[in-house]
Amino acid sequence: MARIDLVDLAHSYGGNDAAPESFALKPVTMTWRQGGAYALLGPSGCGKTTLLNLISGIVTPSRGKILFDGADITPLSTQKRNIAQVFQFPVIYDTMTVGQNLAFPLQNRGVPKSEVEARVRQIADLLDLTFYLDRKATRLTADAKQKISLGRGLVRSDVAAVLFDEPLTVIDPELKWQLRSKLKALHRELDLTMIYVTHDQTEALTFADTVVVMHDGRVVQSGTPAELFDKPAHTFVGYFIGSPGMNIVPAVVSGHEARIDGHIIGLHRNYGVLPAGAKIEIGVRPEFVNIAAPASGLLSAAIERIDDLGRARFARVRIGDAKFAARVPPGFSVPDDNMVGLVFDPAHVHVYADSRLVEGVA
Ligand code: ATP
């Protein structure tokens, strides 16, 4: 396994002369540490597969370099990069047994027979495939075939990294839960660098130690699930992660105060005077805005509807033109006129200028 450095890496399918805004991957410089469990998360078309294919060598970058353990591998073929890949759909040999399928990547590299047998048993055991080892793959379900694909991706211990491109798409929802947790356990046990592409936040947050969020060809934040939740570096991260997503509302900010429609929300930090001409917004997760009985000193808002998510209830409220999702405390009953007060937790109200987080002064 290897540490992977991306150095000013960018790609345009329309060639190097294309307009910078049209690049499928805008320039990115970042490090993926050896042995890390990463998820590459973002909506369809944001550039996840492009980045994965640049790392594997399927696509050659328009600009920049990729280093494995400090060595420039940008010109090398996929095979020479020593990468294992698991795709959306099973890639296995139907005519071989499950055991032969798992052994194939090792035999192909001339690994001694005793080592092959031991590793195949270990991987089969970890993926609950031991029972099927002598069965022909052709007779198995789509789920089982994809498990074999996962096993083939994980069987070699000498790979620079294992890349997964939406590997659980074809898996039945119940088994998906199990496999997600299993992949996390496999990562701990096998100590491999893993990069897992998905558009599903639950999959990303369950699997990864570090989640890399992409939006419109850019890496907008790389952090632990807690960092992405507590302090989104970009409004897109706030909106994309969490259910419901973060409230992002235009505001006028100066010093320790944000004004929305003439109402004041106290801020934990001092923002001084923000750049003129920038689009200023505040972001606060619904978990940190509570509904309360109307009272002086509280922002007053009108409830439009209440969503019961089982684990919690969230109200959709309106202050002037601004819409918020806010937590409804257990036992709270909505007044007949639907008017309530809002209690913000100032430590969790963030300020954004042109969609980027502004760090205030303590
Ligand atoms: P999805 O989850 O839908 O696969 P993604 O986040 O993986 O999306 P990419 O497949 O990397 O995104 O696509 C990023 C952009 O590059 C998109 O605008 C897409 O249309 C474009 N693109 C991808 N592959 C090619 C290609 N071979 N030729 C031209 N444009 C491409």
PDB file of N, CA and C in Angstrom, residues 2 4 15-16 45 79 110 122 143 146 165 182 185 199 204 209 224 243 274 284 289 294 297-298 314 326 358:
ATOM      1  N   ALA A   2       0.282   2.345  -0.371  1.00  0.00           N
ATOM      2  CA  ALA A   2       1.110   3.527  -0.589  1.00  0.00           C
ATOM      3  C   ALA A   2       0.419   4.807  -0.119  1.00  0.00           C
ATOM      4  N   ILE A   4      -0.583   8.380  -1.374  1.00  0.00           N
ATOM      5  CA  ILE A   4      -0.849   8.899  -2.723  1.00  0.00           C
ATOM      6  C   ILE A   4      -0.898  10.424  -2.658  1.00  0.00           C
ATOM      7  N   GLY A  15      -9.640  18.287 -23.761  1.00  0.00           N
ATOM      8  CA  GLY A  15      -8.251  18.680 -24.024  1.00  0.00           C
ATOM      9  C   GLY A  15      -7.804  19.812 -23.110  1.00  0.00           C
ATOM     10  N   ASN A  16      -6.486  19.983 -23.091  1.00  0.00           N
ATOM     11  CA  ASN A  16      -5.854  20.917 -22.151  1.00  0.00           C
ATOM     12  C   ASN A  16      -6.230  22.381 -22.389  1.00  0.00           C
ATOM     13  N   GLY A  45     -22.018  13.273 -11.636  1.00  0.00           N
ATOM     14  CA  GLY A  45     -21.405  14.233 -12.557  1.00  0.00           C
ATOM     15  C   GLY A  45     -20.410  15.190 -11.910  1.00  0.00           C
ATOM     16  N   GLN A  79      -1.742  -1.403 -14.935  1.00  0.00           N
ATOM     17  CA  GLN A  79      -1.115  -2.621 -14.407  1.00  0.00           C
ATOM     18  C   GLN A  79       0.168  -2.304 -13.642  1.00  0.00           C
ATOM     19  N   GLY A 110       2.217 -14.813  -9.645  1.00  0.00           N
ATOM     20  CA  GLY A 110       3.218 -15.813  -9.268  1.00  0.00           C
ATOM     21  C   GLY A 110       3.407 -15.986  -7.763  1.00  0.00           C
ATOM     22  N   GLN A 122      -8.521 -16.705   4.135  1.00  0.00           N
ATOM     23  CA  GLN A 122      -8.733 -15.527   5.001  1.00  0.00           C
ATOM     24  C   GLN A 122      -9.815 -14.616   4.412  1.00  0.00           C
ATOM     25  N   ASP A 143     -25.746 -10.753  -5.624  1.00  0.00           N
ATOM     26  CA  ASP A 143     -25.105 -10.316  -4.376  1.00  0.00           C
ATOM     27  C   ASP A 143     -23.806 -11.089  -4.123  1.00  0.00           C
ATOM     28  N   GLN A 146     -21.044 -10.186  -6.440  1.00  0.00           N
ATOM     29  CA  GLN A 146     -20.378  -8.920  -6.121  1.00  0.00           C
ATOM     30  C   GLN A 146     -19.459  -9.095  -4.911  1.00  0.00           C
ATOM     31  N   ASP A 165     -15.613   1.608  -6.962  1.00  0.00           N
ATOM     32  CA  ASP A 165     -16.494   2.574  -7.631  1.00  0.00           C
ATOM     33  C   ASP A 165     -17.949   2.136  -7.432  1.00  0.00           C
ATOM     34  N   LYS A 182     -18.978  -4.486   7.141  1.00  0.00           N
ATOM     35  CA  LYS A 182     -17.952  -5.502   6.899  1.00  0.00           C
ATOM     36  C   LYS A 182     -16.727  -4.888   6.220  1.00  0.00           C
ATOM     37  N   ALA A 185     -14.635  -3.202   8.723  1.00  0.00           N
ATOM     38  CA  ALA A 185     -13.874  -4.176   9.517  1.00  0.00           C
ATOM     39  C   ALA A 185     -12.718  -4.742   8.682  1.00  0.00           C
ATOM     40  N   HIS A 199     -22.244   8.190  -4.113  1.00  0.00           N
ATOM     41  CA  HIS A 199     -23.020   9.425  -4.013  1.00  0.00           C
ATOM     42  C   HIS A 199     -23.907   9.368  -2.774  1.00  0.00           C
ATOM     43  N   ALA A 204     -20.770   6.615   2.651  1.00  0.00           N
ATOM     44  CA  ALA A 204     -19.483   7.298   2.846  1.00  0.00           C
ATOM     45  C   ALA A 204     -19.158   7.441   4.331  1.00  0.00           C
ATOM     46  N   ASP A 209     -12.792   6.868   7.243  1.00  0.00           N
ATOM     47  CA  ASP A 209     -12.220   7.713   8.302  1.00  0.00           C
ATOM     48  C   ASP A 209     -12.191   9.146   7.786  1.00  0.00           C
ATOM     49  N   THR A 224     -13.023  14.290   8.595  1.00  0.00           N
ATOM     50  CA  THR A 224     -13.718  13.179   9.252  1.00  0.00           C
ATOM     51  C   THR A 224     -15.222  13.450   9.149  1.00  0.00           C
ATOM     52  N   SER A 243     -29.390  15.154   7.255  1.00  0.00           N
ATOM     53  CA  SER A 243     -30.755  14.958   6.791  1.00  0.00           C
ATOM     54  C   SER A 243     -31.727  15.407   7.887  1.00  0.00           C
ATOM     55  N   LEU A 274     -16.941  42.117   6.642  1.00  0.00           N
ATOM     56  CA  LEU A 274     -16.669  41.124   5.591  1.00  0.00           C
ATOM     57  C   LEU A 274     -16.474  41.808   4.239  1.00  0.00           C
ATOM     58  N   VAL A 284     -26.516  27.011   9.590  1.00  0.00           N
ATOM     59  CA  VAL A 284     -26.716  26.382  10.897  1.00  0.00           C
ATOM     60  C   VAL A 284     -27.515  25.102  10.685  1.00  0.00           C
ATOM     61  N   VAL A 289     -30.968  24.513  15.949  1.00  0.00           N
ATOM     62  CA  VAL A 289     -32.011  25.544  16.053  1.00  0.00           C
ATOM     63  C   VAL A 289     -33.219  24.863  16.695  1.00  0.00           C
ATOM     64  N   PRO A 294     -43.115  31.440  21.838  1.00  0.00           N
ATOM     65  CA  PRO A 294     -42.673  32.802  21.530  1.00  0.00           C
ATOM     66  C   PRO A 294     -42.296  33.536  22.813  1.00  0.00           C
ATOM     67  N   GLY A 297     -36.914  38.535  22.863  1.00  0.00           N
ATOM     68  CA  GLY A 297     -35.508  38.150  22.713  1.00  0.00           C
ATOM     69  C   GLY A 297     -35.331  36.971  21.763  1.00  0.00           C
ATOM     70  N   LEU A 298     -36.408  36.252  21.447  1.00  0.00           N
ATOM     71  CA  LEU A 298     -36.287  35.136  20.487  1.00  0.00           C
ATOM     72  C   LEU A 298     -36.788  35.587  19.118  1.00  0.00           C
ATOM     73  N   PHE A 314     -38.705  17.665  12.866  1.00  0.00           N
ATOM     74  CA  PHE A 314     -38.172  18.936  12.388  1.00  0.00           C
ATOM     75  C   PHE A 314     -39.311  19.776  11.816  1.00  0.00           C
ATOM     76  N   ALA A 326     -35.955  23.425  11.755  1.00  0.00           N
ATOM     77  CA  ALA A 326     -35.582  23.564  13.164  1.00  0.00           C
ATOM     78  C   ALA A 326     -36.109  22.381  13.955  1.00  0.00           C
ATOM     79  N   VAL A 358     -16.050  31.308   6.560  1.00  0.00           N
ATOM     80  CA  VAL A 358     -15.199  32.405   7.065  1.00  0.00           C
ATOM     81  C   VAL A 358     -14.883  32.073   8.512  1.00  0.00           C
TER      82      VAL A 358
END
